[in-house]
Short mmCIF file of C-alpha atoms in Angstrom, two decimals:
data_model
loop_
_atom_site.label_atom_id
_atom_site.label_comp_id
_atom_site.label_asym_id
_atom_site.label_seq_id
_atom_site.Cartn_x
_atom_site.Cartn_y
_atom_site.Cartn_z
CA UNK A 1 16.75 -25.86 6.03
CA UNK A 2 14.10 -26.45 3.36
CA UNK A 3 13.72 -22.70 2.84
CA UNK A 4 17.46 -22.30 2.29
CA UNK A 5 17.42 -25.18 -0.21
CA UNK A 6 14.55 -23.62 -2.14
CA UNK A 7 16.40 -20.29 -2.23
CA UNK A 8 19.54 -21.96 -3.63
CA UNK A 9 17.49 -23.80 -6.27
CA UNK A 10 15.72 -20.58 -7.26
CA UNK A 11 19.02 -18.68 -7.69
CA UNK A 12 20.43 -21.54 -9.76
CA UNK A 13 17.37 -21.45 -12.01
CA UNK A 14 17.84 -17.71 -12.50
CA UNK A 15 21.48 -18.15 -13.43
CA UNK A 16 20.67 -21.02 -15.77
CA UNK A 17 17.92 -19.15 -17.61
CA UNK A 18 18.22 -18.67 -21.36
CA UNK A 19 19.49 -15.21 -22.15
CA UNK A 20 16.90 -13.19 -23.99
CA UNK A 21 18.22 -9.67 -24.61
CA UNK A 22 17.42 -8.40 -21.10
CA UNK A 23 20.57 -6.45 -20.36
CA UNK A 24 20.14 -2.68 -20.60
CA UNK A 25 17.74 0.07 -19.51
CA UNK A 26 13.95 0.06 -19.66
CA UNK A 27 11.10 2.47 -18.98
CA UNK A 28 7.90 0.74 -17.87
CA UNK A 29 4.64 2.69 -17.39
CA UNK A 30 1.94 0.64 -15.66
CA UNK A 31 -1.44 0.64 -13.94
CA UNK A 32 -2.43 -1.44 -10.95
CA UNK A 33 -5.64 -2.54 -9.24
CA UNK A 34 -5.03 -2.67 -5.48
CA UNK A 35 -6.58 -4.32 -2.43
CA UNK A 36 -5.57 -2.29 0.64
CA UNK A 37 -6.16 -2.16 4.39
CA UNK A 38 -4.62 -0.57 7.49
CA UNK A 39 -5.02 -3.02 10.40
CA UNK A 40 -4.47 -2.28 14.08
CA UNK A 41 -4.63 -4.87 16.86
CA UNK A 42 -6.50 -2.47 19.16
CA UNK A 43 -9.31 -2.19 16.64
CA UNK A 44 -9.70 -5.96 16.32
CA UNK A 45 -10.22 -6.35 20.06
CA UNK A 46 -12.42 -3.23 20.33
CA UNK A 47 -15.52 -3.43 22.54
CA UNK A 48 -17.50 -1.86 19.70
CA UNK A 49 -16.94 -5.01 17.59
CA UNK A 50 -15.74 -3.15 14.55
CA UNK A 51 -16.23 -4.92 11.24
CA UNK A 52 -13.31 -4.44 8.86
CA UNK A 53 -13.43 -4.29 5.10
CA UNK A 54 -10.63 -3.68 2.61
CA UNK A 55 -10.61 -0.77 0.19
CA UNK A 56 -9.96 -1.03 -3.54
CA UNK A 57 -8.14 1.55 -5.62
CA UNK A 58 -6.38 2.04 -8.94
CA UNK A 59 -2.75 3.17 -8.94
CA UNK A 60 -0.59 4.43 -11.80
CA UNK A 61 3.14 4.80 -12.15
CA UNK A 62 6.31 3.94 -14.00
CA UNK A 63 9.53 2.02 -13.41
CA UNK A 64 13.05 2.77 -14.51
CA UNK A 65 14.79 -0.60 -14.84
CA UNK A 66 18.54 -1.11 -15.22
CA UNK A 67 19.65 -4.68 -15.89
CA UNK A 68 23.42 -4.94 -15.47
CA UNK A 69 23.34 -8.57 -16.69
CA UNK A 70 20.74 -10.82 -18.27
CA UNK A 71 19.73 -12.03 -14.81
CA UNK A 72 20.35 -9.22 -12.32
CA UNK A 73 19.34 -5.59 -12.15
CA UNK A 74 17.80 -2.72 -10.20
CA UNK A 75 14.54 -0.83 -10.53
CA UNK A 76 13.06 2.34 -9.13
CA UNK A 77 10.25 4.66 -10.19
CA UNK A 78 7.24 6.63 -9.01
CA UNK A 79 3.64 5.61 -8.29
CA UNK A 80 0.52 7.61 -7.36
CA UNK A 81 -1.49 5.36 -5.09
CA UNK A 82 -4.33 5.24 -2.56
CA UNK A 83 -4.68 3.12 0.56
CA UNK A 84 -7.30 3.04 3.26
CA UNK A 85 -9.63 1.18 5.60
CA UNK A 86 -13.41 0.66 5.83
CA UNK A 87 -15.31 0.08 9.06
CA UNK A 88 -18.84 -0.63 10.21
CA UNK A 89 -20.35 -1.26 13.64
CA UNK A 90 -23.46 -1.21 15.81
CA UNK A 91 -23.18 1.23 18.73
CA UNK A 92 -25.40 1.99 21.71
CA UNK A 93 -24.04 5.44 22.52
CA UNK A 94 -22.78 8.41 20.49
CA UNK A 95 -20.10 10.26 22.44
CA UNK A 96 -20.52 13.33 20.21
CA UNK A 97 -24.21 13.88 20.93
CA UNK A 98 -24.75 11.91 24.15
CA UNK A 99 -27.57 10.02 22.41
CA UNK A 100 -28.05 6.50 23.83
CA UNK A 101 -30.29 5.32 20.98
CA UNK A 102 -28.64 2.29 19.28
CA UNK A 103 -27.45 3.03 15.76
CA UNK A 104 -25.25 1.60 13.03
CA UNK A 105 -22.55 3.35 11.03
CA UNK A 106 -20.17 2.77 8.15
CA UNK A 107 -17.03 4.74 7.40
CA UNK A 108 -13.85 4.87 5.39
CA UNK A 109 -10.63 6.84 5.23
CA UNK A 110 -8.30 7.04 2.24
CA UNK A 111 -4.68 8.15 1.99
CA UNK A 112 -3.22 9.42 -1.30
CA UNK A 113 0.50 8.80 -1.60
CA UNK A 114 3.48 9.19 -3.89
CA UNK A 115 5.55 6.03 -3.64
CA UNK A 116 9.20 5.57 -4.63
CA UNK A 117 10.51 1.96 -4.64
CA UNK A 118 14.14 0.80 -4.63
CA UNK A 119 14.20 -2.85 -5.68
CA UNK A 120 16.64 -5.52 -6.75
CA UNK A 121 15.58 -7.45 -9.85
CA UNK A 122 16.27 -11.13 -10.49
CA UNK A 123 15.21 -12.39 -13.93
CA UNK A 124 15.20 -15.62 -15.91
CA UNK A 125 13.78 -16.31 -19.35
CA UNK A 126 11.55 -19.34 -19.70
CA UNK A 127 11.87 -22.16 -22.23
CA UNK A 128 10.60 -20.37 -25.33
CA UNK A 129 12.82 -17.33 -24.55
CA UNK A 130 9.88 -14.97 -25.19
CA UNK A 131 8.64 -14.93 -21.58
CA UNK A 132 10.75 -13.55 -18.72
CA UNK A 133 10.05 -14.18 -15.03
CA UNK A 134 11.27 -11.46 -12.63
CA UNK A 135 11.29 -11.35 -8.83
CA UNK A 136 11.90 -7.89 -7.30
CA UNK A 137 12.23 -7.37 -3.52
CA UNK A 138 13.13 -4.05 -1.93
CA UNK A 139 12.11 -1.04 0.13
CA UNK A 140 9.70 1.77 -0.72
CA UNK A 141 9.37 5.34 0.54
CA UNK A 142 5.76 6.58 0.86
CA UNK A 143 5.00 10.32 0.87
CA UNK A 144 1.51 11.38 1.98
CA UNK A 145 -0.05 14.00 -0.32
CA UNK A 146 -3.75 13.76 0.61
CA UNK A 147 -6.25 12.27 3.07
CA UNK A 148 -10.05 12.13 3.31
CA UNK A 149 -12.74 10.36 5.31
CA UNK A 150 -16.39 9.45 4.82
CA UNK A 151 -18.80 8.59 7.62
CA UNK A 152 -22.46 7.56 7.42
CA UNK A 153 -24.14 9.15 9.31
CA UNK A 154 -21.85 12.15 8.90
CA UNK A 155 -20.49 13.91 12.00
CA UNK A 156 -21.68 17.43 12.74
CA UNK A 157 -18.52 19.53 12.89
CA UNK A 158 -18.72 23.13 14.07
CA UNK A 159 -17.03 25.65 11.73
CA UNK A 160 -13.43 26.19 12.78
CA UNK A 161 -13.16 22.82 14.50
CA UNK A 162 -12.08 20.88 11.42
CA UNK A 163 -8.76 19.05 11.31
CA UNK A 164 -6.52 18.69 8.30
CA UNK A 165 -6.67 14.89 8.12
CA UNK A 166 -3.11 14.76 6.82
CA UNK A 167 -1.99 15.88 10.29
CA UNK A 168 -3.33 12.62 11.73
CA UNK A 169 -0.94 10.51 9.66
CA UNK A 170 2.82 10.55 9.18
CA UNK A 171 3.93 12.40 6.07
CA UNK A 172 6.52 9.74 5.17
CA UNK A 173 6.85 6.04 5.83
CA UNK A 174 8.92 3.05 4.79
CA UNK A 175 7.60 -0.21 3.36
CA UNK A 176 8.91 -3.62 2.45
CA UNK A 177 7.83 -4.39 -1.10
CA UNK A 178 8.12 -7.42 -3.34
CA UNK A 179 6.87 -8.10 -6.85
CA UNK A 180 6.66 -11.10 -9.17
CA UNK A 181 6.02 -10.41 -12.84
CA UNK A 182 6.06 -11.94 -16.30
CA UNK A 183 7.32 -10.00 -19.31
CA UNK A 184 6.14 -11.10 -22.75
CA UNK A 185 8.42 -10.15 -25.63
CA UNK A 186 6.52 -8.44 -28.46
CA UNK A 187 9.38 -6.96 -30.45
CA UNK A 188 13.10 -6.48 -29.98
CA UNK A 189 12.44 -3.41 -27.82
CA UNK A 190 8.88 -3.76 -26.45
CA UNK A 191 7.58 -6.11 -23.75
CA UNK A 192 4.17 -6.49 -22.10
CA UNK A 193 4.31 -6.91 -18.31
CA UNK A 194 1.85 -8.53 -15.90
CA UNK A 195 2.49 -9.17 -12.24
CA UNK A 196 1.53 -9.22 -8.58
CA UNK A 197 2.87 -6.76 -6.00
CA UNK A 198 2.71 -6.89 -2.19
CA UNK A 199 3.82 -4.20 0.25
CA UNK A 200 3.54 -3.51 3.99
CA UNK A 201 4.64 -0.55 6.09
CA UNK A 202 7.43 -1.15 8.60
CA UNK A 203 6.38 1.60 11.02
CA UNK A 204 3.24 3.23 12.44
CA UNK A 205 1.40 5.28 9.81
CA UNK A 206 -0.57 7.25 12.44
CA UNK A 207 0.73 10.51 13.89
CA UNK A 208 0.05 9.89 17.55
CA UNK A 209 1.80 13.15 18.48
CA UNK A 210 -1.24 15.12 17.28
CA UNK A 211 -2.94 16.91 20.19
CA UNK A 212 -6.71 16.42 20.25
CA UNK A 213 -9.09 18.81 22.01
CA UNK A 214 -12.18 16.91 23.16
CA UNK A 215 -14.07 20.20 23.55
CA UNK A 216 -13.75 20.85 19.80
CA UNK A 217 -12.77 17.71 17.92
CA UNK A 218 -15.44 15.11 17.17
CA UNK A 219 -14.72 11.49 18.05
CA UNK A 220 -14.43 10.55 14.38
CA UNK A 221 -11.06 12.34 14.30
CA UNK A 222 -9.67 10.13 17.06
CA UNK A 223 -7.93 6.88 16.06
CA UNK A 224 -9.18 4.81 14.34
CA UNK A 225 -9.92 7.74 12.05
CA UNK A 226 -13.48 8.03 10.65
CA UNK A 227 -15.17 5.64 13.10
CA UNK A 228 -18.01 6.56 15.44
CA UNK A 229 -17.09 5.87 19.07
CA UNK A 230 -18.79 5.34 22.43
CA UNK A 231 -15.83 6.98 24.22
CA UNK A 232 -12.81 9.00 23.17
CA UNK A 233 -10.00 6.42 23.21
CA UNK A 234 -6.68 6.90 24.95
CA UNK A 235 -4.22 6.97 22.05
CA UNK A 236 -1.19 6.76 24.36
CA UNK A 237 -1.75 2.99 24.70
CA UNK A 238 -2.75 2.36 21.09
CA UNK A 239 -0.78 -0.14 19.03
CA UNK A 240 0.80 0.87 15.75
CA UNK A 241 -1.26 0.87 12.56
CA UNK A 242 0.34 -0.62 9.47
CA UNK A 243 -0.73 -0.30 5.85
CA UNK A 244 -0.81 -3.23 3.46
CA UNK A 245 -1.47 -3.39 -0.28
CA UNK A 246 -1.74 -6.19 -2.84
CA UNK A 247 -1.90 -5.14 -6.47
CA UNK A 248 -2.40 -6.68 -9.91
CA UNK A 249 -0.19 -4.84 -12.38
CA UNK A 250 -0.31 -4.45 -16.16
CA UNK A 251 2.34 -2.45 -18.01
CA UNK A 252 4.51 -2.10 -21.08
CA UNK A 253 8.31 -1.87 -21.17
CA UNK A 254 10.44 -0.07 -23.72
CA UNK A 255 14.09 -1.13 -24.00
CA UNK A 256 15.92 2.09 -24.84
CA UNK A 257 19.59 1.47 -24.06
CA UNK A 258 21.76 -1.60 -24.45
CA UNK A 259 25.19 -1.55 -22.80
#
């Protein structure tokens, strides 16, 4: 009940906002500093006691924004982004070499993606009419364009036994995305934008249909990708892996068309 009341109050505030010249079309290039990780419940309960760390990346993109009124609109665009996961652990056995000498490792994999959001945009100018608050929820399509992994110590991979890491992850995925931002009016047509963005995948990002060959493929290729392992895990019972990103955004908007 309280959540519904807060939603009604928020919509009323948007509708009551002073009308700075927001209606029209905008182009907004931006850069973003992102905190990302790709959690999986299986990894958290792993016998190897994996330690998880987030990864940090810069992303760059642009929005096309169409405001049909001073308070409501739509935005889409394109972003080049990276997401990934770091691991570390202490192991007593290396399944690749059969060595039972205890050792420690650290590793990371990174996914490079093109991301296309489709978001509603709810805006309200604040008291001085030179600052605009916008809330933008929606869905985002992610398209995988690159993947890499780093492992210390590095695995010894026989020539010809490499795997294209992109084959271990789905080429496309869908995310829920939401963004809160402030736009500061500089001139009649130019605004500075600062905001916070959060996104999370709705489906498994791993391609569990990939067929591993334990006679050729090192354990680091098995899920979770890049980690050393004491055994080769059974991926048929593995939970889904989701990707999550939180980003601080800074951009500039140019108002190029007023209806």
